[in-house]
């Protein structure tokens, strides 16, 4: 046995309603069914809109995650560069200090000029 179609069910429901209700009640019943159909369509539309929003939000989150990862890589790169520059600066400052202490170089602070 196959499942009945929506049209078959609606036709059967219409026949039963005509048998059970008098004309004014039948019209009220039909109006109620019509209103329920509107609510179903609205619920379906809202479900689709929420699904679409969820997809858009997930896509936006992926983009933001990639931006954050990129920024983290940039920060790590510049932290490394700053560390290298600090170490090099410290080495040069120590070298300059030693030159000045020992009187090396042709400038007062011990720096050797490129003459």
mmCIF file of N, CA and C in Angstrom:
data_model
loop_
_atom_site.group_PDB
_atom_site.id
_atom_site.type_symbol
_atom_site.label_atom_id
_atom_site.label_comp_id
_atom_site.label_asym_id
_atom_site.label_seq_id
_atom_site.Cartn_x
_atom_site.Cartn_y
_atom_site.Cartn_z
ATOM 1 N N UNK A 1 0.846 -1.179 0.000
ATOM 2 C CA UNK A 1 0.000 0.000 0.000
ATOM 3 C C UNK A 1 0.891 1.241 0.000
ATOM 4 N N UNK A 2 0.555 2.157 -0.875
ATOM 5 C CA UNK A 2 1.333 3.382 -0.960
ATOM 6 C C UNK A 2 0.744 4.442 -0.042
ATOM 7 N N UNK A 3 1.590 5.377 0.333
ATOM 8 C CA UNK A 3 1.136 6.470 1.205
ATOM 9 C C UNK A 3 0.219 7.398 0.414
ATOM 10 N N UNK A 4 -0.841 7.868 1.034
ATOM 11 C CA UNK A 4 -1.754 8.769 0.319
ATOM 12 C C UNK A 4 -1.078 10.115 0.048
ATOM 13 N N UNK A 5 -1.489 10.742 -1.038
ATOM 14 C CA UNK A 5 -0.945 12.057 -1.367
ATOM 15 C C UNK A 5 -1.637 13.108 -0.517
ATOM 16 N N UNK A 6 -1.060 14.275 -0.492
ATOM 17 C CA UNK A 6 -1.637 15.387 0.267
ATOM 18 C C UNK A 6 -3.029 15.725 -0.268
ATOM 19 N N UNK A 7 -3.182 15.680 -1.581
ATOM 20 C CA UNK A 7 -4.485 15.985 -2.178
ATOM 21 C C UNK A 7 -5.542 14.970 -1.743
ATOM 22 N N UNK A 8 -5.142 13.679 -1.683
ATOM 23 C CA UNK A 8 -6.076 12.633 -1.247
ATOM 24 C C UNK A 8 -6.528 12.866 0.187
ATOM 25 N N UNK A 9 -5.577 13.204 1.016
ATOM 26 C CA UNK A 9 -5.896 13.453 2.427
ATOM 27 C C UNK A 9 -6.804 14.661 2.564
ATOM 28 N N UNK A 10 -6.503 15.720 1.816
ATOM 29 C CA UNK A 10 -7.334 16.925 1.890
ATOM 30 C C UNK A 10 -8.759 16.646 1.398
ATOM 31 N N UNK A 11 -8.874 15.860 0.350
ATOM 32 C CA UNK A 11 -10.201 15.519 -0.176
ATOM 33 C C UNK A 11 -10.982 14.705 0.848
ATOM 34 N N UNK A 12 -10.316 13.720 1.477
ATOM 35 C CA UNK A 12 -10.972 12.891 2.486
ATOM 36 C C UNK A 12 -11.401 13.743 3.694
ATOM 37 N N UNK A 13 -10.525 14.638 4.096
ATOM 38 C CA UNK A 13 -10.837 15.530 5.218
ATOM 39 C C UNK A 13 -12.019 16.430 4.877
ATOM 40 N N UNK A 14 -12.070 16.895 3.646
ATOM 41 C CA UNK A 14 -13.175 17.752 3.208
ATOM 42 C C UNK A 14 -14.498 16.981 3.244
ATOM 43 N N UNK A 15 -14.478 15.732 2.772
ATOM 44 C CA UNK A 15 -15.692 14.898 2.791
ATOM 45 C C UNK A 15 -16.155 14.665 4.228
ATOM 46 N N UNK A 16 -15.215 14.335 5.108
ATOM 47 C CA UNK A 16 -15.570 14.092 6.524
ATOM 48 C C UNK A 16 -16.106 15.359 7.179
ATOM 49 N N UNK A 17 -15.491 16.488 6.867
ATOM 50 C CA UNK A 17 -15.942 17.750 7.457
ATOM 51 C C UNK A 17 -17.355 18.089 7.000
ATOM 52 N N UNK A 18 -17.659 17.870 5.724
ATOM 53 C CA UNK A 18 -19.017 18.147 5.219
ATOM 54 C C UNK A 18 -20.049 17.251 5.895
ATOM 55 N N UNK A 19 -19.641 16.003 6.181
ATOM 56 C CA UNK A 19 -20.556 15.075 6.854
ATOM 57 C C UNK A 19 -20.775 15.459 8.312
ATOM 58 N N UNK A 20 -19.743 15.978 8.969
ATOM 59 C CA UNK A 20 -19.811 16.233 10.412
ATOM 60 C C UNK A 20 -20.366 17.611 10.759
ATOM 61 N N UNK A 21 -20.114 18.584 9.911
ATOM 62 C CA UNK A 21 -20.481 19.962 10.252
ATOM 63 C C UNK A 21 -21.636 20.455 9.393
ATOM 64 N N UNK A 22 -22.424 21.351 9.988
ATOM 65 C CA UNK A 22 -23.428 22.068 9.213
ATOM 66 C C UNK A 22 -22.698 23.160 8.434
ATOM 67 N N UNK A 23 -23.378 23.802 7.506
ATOM 68 C CA UNK A 23 -22.731 24.761 6.586
ATOM 69 C C UNK A 23 -21.912 25.854 7.293
ATOM 70 N N UNK A 24 -22.448 26.581 8.310
ATOM 71 C CA UNK A 24 -21.628 27.637 8.943
ATOM 72 C C UNK A 24 -20.396 27.061 9.652
ATOM 73 N N UNK A 25 -20.559 25.922 10.300
ATOM 74 C CA UNK A 25 -19.420 25.297 10.985
ATOM 75 C C UNK A 25 -18.402 24.772 9.980
ATOM 76 N N UNK A 26 -18.906 24.260 8.853
ATOM 77 C CA UNK A 26 -18.013 23.773 7.806
ATOM 78 C C UNK A 26 -17.175 24.932 7.260
ATOM 79 N N UNK A 27 -17.788 26.076 7.020
ATOM 80 C CA UNK A 27 -17.055 27.249 6.525
ATOM 81 C C UNK A 27 -16.001 27.698 7.543
ATOM 82 N N UNK A 28 -16.377 27.652 8.826
ATOM 83 C CA UNK A 28 -15.433 27.994 9.884
ATOM 84 C C UNK A 28 -14.267 26.999 9.894
ATOM 85 N N UNK A 29 -14.590 25.722 9.737
ATOM 86 C CA UNK A 29 -13.564 24.690 9.697
ATOM 87 C C UNK A 29 -12.606 24.927 8.517
ATOM 88 N N UNK A 30 -13.149 25.248 7.358
ATOM 89 C CA UNK A 30 -12.323 25.519 6.177
ATOM 90 C C UNK A 30 -11.447 26.750 6.395
ATOM 91 N N UNK A 31 -12.006 27.786 7.024
ATOM 92 C CA UNK A 31 -11.223 28.988 7.318
ATOM 93 C C UNK A 31 -10.081 28.661 8.270
ATOM 94 N N UNK A 32 -10.382 27.803 9.241
ATOM 95 C CA UNK A 32 -9.355 27.378 10.190
ATOM 96 C C UNK A 32 -8.241 26.606 9.482
ATOM 97 N N UNK A 33 -8.612 25.688 8.597
ATOM 98 C CA UNK A 33 -7.611 24.938 7.835
ATOM 99 C C UNK A 33 -6.769 25.876 6.965
ATOM 100 N N UNK A 34 -7.448 26.851 6.369
ATOM 101 C CA UNK A 34 -6.732 27.819 5.535
ATOM 102 C C UNK A 34 -5.716 28.613 6.381
ATOM 103 N N UNK A 35 -6.138 29.007 7.569
ATOM 104 C CA UNK A 35 -5.241 29.744 8.462
ATOM 105 C C UNK A 35 -4.067 28.872 8.909
ATOM 106 N N UNK A 36 -4.337 27.613 9.223
ATOM 107 C CA UNK A 36 -3.261 26.688 9.601
ATOM 108 C C UNK A 36 -2.270 26.507 8.458
ATOM 109 N N UNK A 37 -2.779 26.473 7.230
ATOM 110 C CA UNK A 37 -1.905 26.353 6.065
ATOM 111 C C UNK A 37 -1.001 27.582 5.952
ATOM 112 N N UNK A 38 -1.548 28.755 6.226
ATOM 113 C CA UNK A 38 -0.736 29.986 6.210
ATOM 114 C C UNK A 38 0.374 29.913 7.265
ATOM 115 N N UNK A 39 0.019 29.443 8.473
ATOM 116 C CA UNK A 39 1.009 29.326 9.542
ATOM 117 C C UNK A 39 2.105 28.321 9.177
ATOM 118 N N UNK A 40 1.717 27.236 8.518
ATOM 119 C CA UNK A 40 2.701 26.250 8.089
ATOM 120 C C UNK A 40 3.662 26.871 7.075
ATOM 121 N N UNK A 41 3.110 27.607 6.114
ATOM 122 C CA UNK A 41 3.960 28.257 5.116
ATOM 123 C C UNK A 41 4.902 29.260 5.784
ATOM 124 N N UNK A 42 4.381 30.009 6.752
ATOM 125 C CA UNK A 42 5.210 30.968 7.480
ATOM 126 C C UNK A 42 6.310 30.253 8.265
ATOM 127 N N UNK A 43 5.956 29.148 8.908
ATOM 128 C CA UNK A 43 6.947 28.378 9.663
ATOM 129 C C UNK A 43 8.024 27.822 8.728
ATOM 130 N N UNK A 44 7.604 27.320 7.563
ATOM 131 C CA UNK A 44 8.570 26.813 6.582
ATOM 132 C C UNK A 44 9.496 27.933 6.113
ATOM 133 N N UNK A 45 8.924 29.086 5.860
ATOM 134 C CA UNK A 45 9.710 30.238 5.416
ATOM 135 C C UNK A 45 10.708 30.662 6.498
ATOM 136 N N UNK A 46 10.241 30.699 7.738
ATOM 137 C CA UNK A 46 11.131 31.067 8.844
ATOM 138 C C UNK A 46 12.254 30.043 9.015
ATOM 139 N N UNK A 47 11.916 28.769 8.855
ATOM 140 C CA UNK A 47 12.923 27.717 8.970
ATOM 141 C C UNK A 47 13.996 27.899 7.896
ATOM 142 N N UNK A 48 13.560 28.183 6.665
ATOM 143 C CA UNK A 48 14.507 28.401 5.579
ATOM 144 C C UNK A 48 15.365 29.639 5.849
ATOM 145 N N UNK A 49 14.747 30.703 6.370
ATOM 146 C CA UNK A 49 15.499 31.927 6.672
ATOM 147 C C UNK A 49 16.534 31.662 7.766
ATOM 148 N N UNK A 50 16.146 30.920 8.794
ATOM 149 C CA UNK A 50 17.088 30.598 9.868
ATOM 150 C C UNK A 50 18.227 29.731 9.355
ATOM 151 N N UNK A 51 17.909 28.782 8.496
ATOM 152 C CA UNK A 51 18.946 27.932 7.908
ATOM 153 C C UNK A 51 19.922 28.777 7.094
ATOM 154 N N UNK A 52 19.368 29.693 6.322
ATOM 155 C CA UNK A 52 20.206 30.579 5.509
ATOM 156 C C UNK A 52 21.080 31.462 6.401
ATOM 157 N N UNK A 53 20.501 31.988 7.478
ATOM 158 C CA UNK A 53 21.273 32.815 8.421
ATOM 159 C C UNK A 53 22.375 31.998 9.081
ATOM 160 N N UNK A 54 22.062 30.756 9.442
ATOM 161 C CA UNK A 54 23.075 29.884 10.053
ATOM 162 C C UNK A 54 24.238 29.646 9.103
ATOM 163 N N UNK A 55 23.915 29.394 7.828
ATOM 164 C CA UNK A 55 24.968 29.186 6.832
ATOM 165 C C UNK A 55 25.809 30.450 6.675
ATOM 166 N N UNK A 56 25.134 31.595 6.618
ATOM 167 C CA UNK A 56 25.850 32.867 6.467
ATOM 168 C C UNK A 56 26.726 33.137 7.691
ATOM 169 N N UNK A 57 26.202 32.870 8.874
ATOM 170 C CA UNK A 57 26.962 33.079 10.102
ATOM 171 C C UNK A 57 28.179 32.162 10.150
ATOM 172 N N UNK A 58 27.982 30.907 9.762
ATOM 173 C CA UNK A 58 29.103 29.961 9.750
ATOM 174 C C UNK A 58 30.171 30.411 8.762
ATOM 175 N N UNK A 59 29.727 30.897 7.613
ATOM 176 C CA UNK A 59 30.683 31.397 6.615
ATOM 177 C C UNK A 59 31.432 32.611 7.156
ATOM 178 N N UNK A 60 30.701 33.506 7.812
ATOM 179 C CA UNK A 60 31.323 34.703 8.397
ATOM 180 C C UNK A 60 32.321 34.298 9.490
ATOM 181 N N UNK A 61 31.956 33.299 10.286
ATOM 182 C CA UNK A 61 32.857 32.838 11.342
ATOM 183 C C UNK A 61 34.133 32.240 10.750
ATOM 184 N N UNK A 62 34.000 31.515 9.639
ATOM 185 C CA UNK A 62 35.194 30.954 8.986
ATOM 186 C C UNK A 62 36.114 32.071 8.511
ATOM 187 N N UNK A 63 35.526 33.105 7.934
ATOM 188 C CA UNK A 63 36.322 34.246 7.463
ATOM 189 C C UNK A 63 37.027 34.917 8.641
ATOM 190 N N UNK A 64 36.301 35.142 9.736
ATOM 191 C CA UNK A 64 36.891 35.773 10.916
ATOM 192 C C UNK A 64 37.997 34.900 11.504
ATOM 193 N N UNK A 65 37.780 33.594 11.520
ATOM 194 C CA UNK A 65 38.789 32.676 12.052
ATOM 195 C C UNK A 65 40.063 32.760 11.222
ATOM 196 N N UNK A 66 39.927 32.812 9.894
ATOM 197 C CA UNK A 66 41.093 32.927 9.024
ATOM 198 C C UNK A 66 41.816 34.254 9.254
ATOM 199 N N UNK A 67 41.051 35.327 9.453
ATOM 200 C CA UNK A 67 41.671 36.633 9.731
ATOM 201 C C UNK A 67 42.441 36.601 11.047
ATOM 202 N N UNK A 68 41.848 35.980 12.063
ATOM 203 C CA UNK A 68 42.504 35.888 13.372
ATOM 204 C C UNK A 68 43.779 35.059 13.266
ATOM 205 N N UNK A 69 43.708 33.938 12.533
ATOM 206 C CA UNK A 69 44.900 33.106 12.356
ATOM 207 C C UNK A 69 45.993 33.881 11.628
ATOM 208 N N UNK A 70 45.601 34.660 10.635
ATOM 209 C CA UNK A 70 46.567 35.469 9.896
ATOM 210 C C UNK A 70 47.201 36.523 10.814
ATOM 211 N N UNK A 71 46.374 37.159 11.627
ATOM 212 C CA UNK A 71 46.897 38.155 12.569
ATOM 213 C C UNK A 71 47.832 37.504 13.585
ATOM 214 N N UNK A 72 47.488 36.308 14.044
ATOM 215 C CA UNK A 72 48.360 35.598 14.986
ATOM 216 C C UNK A 72 49.713 35.297 14.345
ATOM 217 N N UNK A 73 49.709 34.889 13.068
ATOM 218 C CA UNK A 73 50.984 34.646 12.370
ATOM 219 C C UNK A 73 51.782 35.940 12.249
ATOM 220 N N UNK A 74 51.082 37.053 11.930
ATOM 221 C CA UNK A 74 51.769 38.347 11.818
ATOM 222 C C UNK A 74 52.386 38.766 13.153
ATOM 223 N N UNK A 75 51.629 38.580 14.230
ATOM 224 C CA UNK A 75 52.138 38.936 15.558
ATOM 225 C C UNK A 75 53.354 38.083 15.899
ATOM 226 N N UNK A 76 53.281 36.790 15.616
ATOM 227 C CA UNK A 76 54.421 35.900 15.897
ATOM 228 C C UNK A 76 55.643 36.328 15.084
ATOM 229 N N UNK A 77 55.440 36.695 13.830
ATOM 230 C CA UNK A 77 56.538 37.148 12.978
ATOM 231 C C UNK A 77 57.191 38.395 13.563
ATOM 232 N N UNK A 78 56.358 39.382 13.919
ATOM 233 C CA UNK A 78 56.922 40.641 14.434
ATOM 234 C C UNK A 78 57.521 40.468 15.823
ATOM 235 N N UNK A 79 56.986 39.570 16.633
ATOM 236 C CA UNK A 79 57.608 39.275 17.926
ATOM 237 C C UNK A 79 59.000 38.691 17.702
ATOM 238 N N UNK A 80 59.120 37.801 16.737
ATOM 239 C CA UNK A 80 60.422 37.215 16.413
ATOM 240 C C UNK A 80 61.379 38.302 15.936
ATOM 241 N N UNK A 81 60.916 39.158 15.022
ATOM 242 C CA UNK A 81 61.773 40.233 14.507
ATOM 243 C C UNK A 81 62.216 41.165 15.643
ATOM 244 N N UNK A 82 61.298 41.496 16.533
ATOM 245 C CA UNK A 82 61.640 42.376 17.667
ATOM 246 C C UNK A 82 62.677 41.713 18.571
ATOM 247 N N UNK A 83 62.524 40.416 18.799
ATOM 248 C CA UNK A 83 63.486 39.689 19.625
ATOM 249 C C UNK A 83 64.863 39.702 18.973
ATOM 250 N N UNK A 84 64.907 39.436 17.656
ATOM 251 C CA UNK A 84 66.175 39.452 16.932
ATOM 252 C C UNK A 84 66.798 40.843 16.997
ATOM 253 N N UNK A 85 65.981 41.879 16.784
ATOM 254 C CA UNK A 85 66.515 43.246 16.843
ATOM 255 C C UNK A 85 66.990 43.606 18.246
ATOM 256 N N UNK A 86 66.263 43.153 19.263
ATOM 257 C CA UNK A 86 66.670 43.430 20.639
ATOM 258 C C UNK A 86 68.013 42.772 20.937
ATOM 259 N N UNK A 87 68.152 41.507 20.527
ATOM 260 C CA UNK A 87 69.409 40.789 20.773
ATOM 261 C C UNK A 87 70.551 41.458 20.018
ATOM 262 N N UNK A 88 70.300 41.835 18.760
ATOM 263 C CA UNK A 88 71.331 42.488 17.964
ATOM 264 C C UNK A 88 71.676 43.851 18.568
ATOM 265 N N UNK A 89 70.668 44.579 18.997
ATOM 266 C CA UNK A 89 70.897 45.878 19.628
ATOM 267 C C UNK A 89 71.706 45.708 20.915
ATOM 268 N N UNK A 90 71.349 44.698 21.708
ATOM 269 C CA UNK A 90 72.082 44.428 22.943
ATOM 270 C C UNK A 90 73.543 44.074 22.638
ATOM 271 N N UNK A 91 73.762 43.252 21.611
ATOM 272 C CA UNK A 91 75.120 42.881 21.214
ATOM 273 C C UNK A 91 75.907 44.120 20.781
ATOM 274 N N UNK A 92 75.279 44.969 19.971
ATOM 275 C CA UNK A 92 75.966 46.184 19.505
ATOM 276 C C UNK A 92 76.247 47.147 20.655
ATOM 277 N N UNK A 93 75.285 47.254 21.579
ATOM 278 C CA UNK A 93 75.493 48.142 22.730
ATOM 279 C C UNK A 93 76.651 47.629 23.580
ATOM 280 N N UNK A 94 76.720 46.326 23.769
ATOM 281 C CA UNK A 94 77.844 45.750 24.524
ATOM 282 C C UNK A 94 79.155 45.977 23.787
ATOM 283 N N UNK A 95 79.115 45.808 22.484
ATOM 284 C CA UNK A 95 80.310 46.024 21.677
ATOM 285 C C UNK A 95 80.747 47.485 21.752
ATOM 286 N N UNK A 96 79.781 48.403 21.695
ATOM 287 C CA UNK A 96 80.094 49.830 21.785
ATOM 288 C C UNK A 96 80.661 50.160 23.161
ATOM 289 N N UNK A 97 80.077 49.569 24.164
ATOM 290 C CA UNK A 97 80.561 49.813 25.518
ATOM 291 C C UNK A 97 81.986 49.328 25.698
ATOM 292 N N UNK A 98 82.296 48.155 25.160
ATOM 293 C CA UNK A 98 83.660 47.629 25.262
ATOM 294 C C UNK A 98 84.636 48.514 24.510
ATOM 295 N N UNK A 99 84.210 48.983 23.330
ATOM 296 C CA UNK A 99 85.088 49.854 22.547
ATOM 297 C C UNK A 99 85.385 51.134 23.290
ATOM 298 N N UNK A 100 84.402 51.695 23.950
ATOM 299 C CA UNK A 100 84.609 52.937 24.683
ATOM 300 C C UNK A 100 85.494 52.692 25.895
ATOM 301 N N UNK A 101 85.306 51.554 26.562
ATOM 302 C CA UNK A 101 86.120 51.252 27.736
ATOM 303 C C UNK A 101 87.590 51.074 27.367
ATOM 304 N N UNK A 102 87.817 50.453 26.246
ATOM 305 C CA UNK A 102 89.188 50.155 25.852
ATOM 306 C C UNK A 102 89.800 51.209 24.953
ATOM 307 N N UNK A 103 89.029 52.253 24.676
ATOM 308 C CA UNK A 103 89.561 53.338 23.868
ATOM 309 C C UNK A 103 89.652 53.005 22.396
ATOM 310 N N UNK A 104 88.969 51.970 21.963
ATOM 311 C CA UNK A 104 89.020 51.590 20.559
ATOM 312 C C UNK A 104 88.179 52.517 19.713
ATOM 313 N N UNK A 105 88.456 52.539 18.440
ATOM 314 C CA UNK A 105 87.676 53.341 17.513
ATOM 315 C C UNK A 105 88.154 54.773 17.469
ATOM 316 N N UNK A 106 87.674 55.503 16.501
ATOM 317 C CA UNK A 106 88.119 56.878 16.340
ATOM 318 C C UNK A 106 87.058 57.885 16.745
ATOM 319 N N UNK A 107 85.962 57.443 17.359
ATOM 320 C CA UNK A 107 84.970 58.339 17.927
ATOM 321 C C UNK A 107 85.061 58.238 19.439
ATOM 322 N N UNK A 108 84.545 59.241 20.147
ATOM 323 C CA UNK A 108 84.663 59.230 21.628
ATOM 324 C C UNK A 108 84.002 58.020 22.289
ATOM 325 N N UNK A 109 82.955 57.464 21.686
ATOM 326 C CA UNK A 109 82.294 56.325 22.336
ATOM 327 C C UNK A 109 82.890 54.995 21.901
ATOM 328 N N UNK A 110 83.945 55.006 21.116
ATOM 329 C CA UNK A 110 84.613 53.790 20.751
ATOM 330 C C UNK A 110 84.171 53.197 19.443
ATOM 331 N N UNK A 111 83.264 53.865 18.693
ATOM 332 C CA UNK A 111 82.766 53.353 17.420
ATOM 333 C C UNK A 111 83.835 53.573 16.369
ATOM 334 N N UNK A 112 84.052 52.545 15.574
ATOM 335 C CA UNK A 112 85.017 52.656 14.476
ATOM 336 C C UNK A 112 84.273 53.211 13.268
ATOM 337 N N UNK A 113 84.808 54.307 12.716
ATOM 338 C CA UNK A 113 84.148 54.929 11.559
ATOM 339 C C UNK A 113 84.510 54.178 10.292
ATOM 340 N N UNK A 114 83.722 54.389 9.238
ATOM 341 C CA UNK A 114 83.977 53.739 7.943
ATOM 342 C C UNK A 114 84.772 54.679 7.040
ATOM 343 N N UNK A 115 85.895 55.210 7.470
ATOM 344 C CA UNK A 115 86.630 56.145 6.628
ATOM 345 C C UNK A 115 87.574 55.459 5.715
#
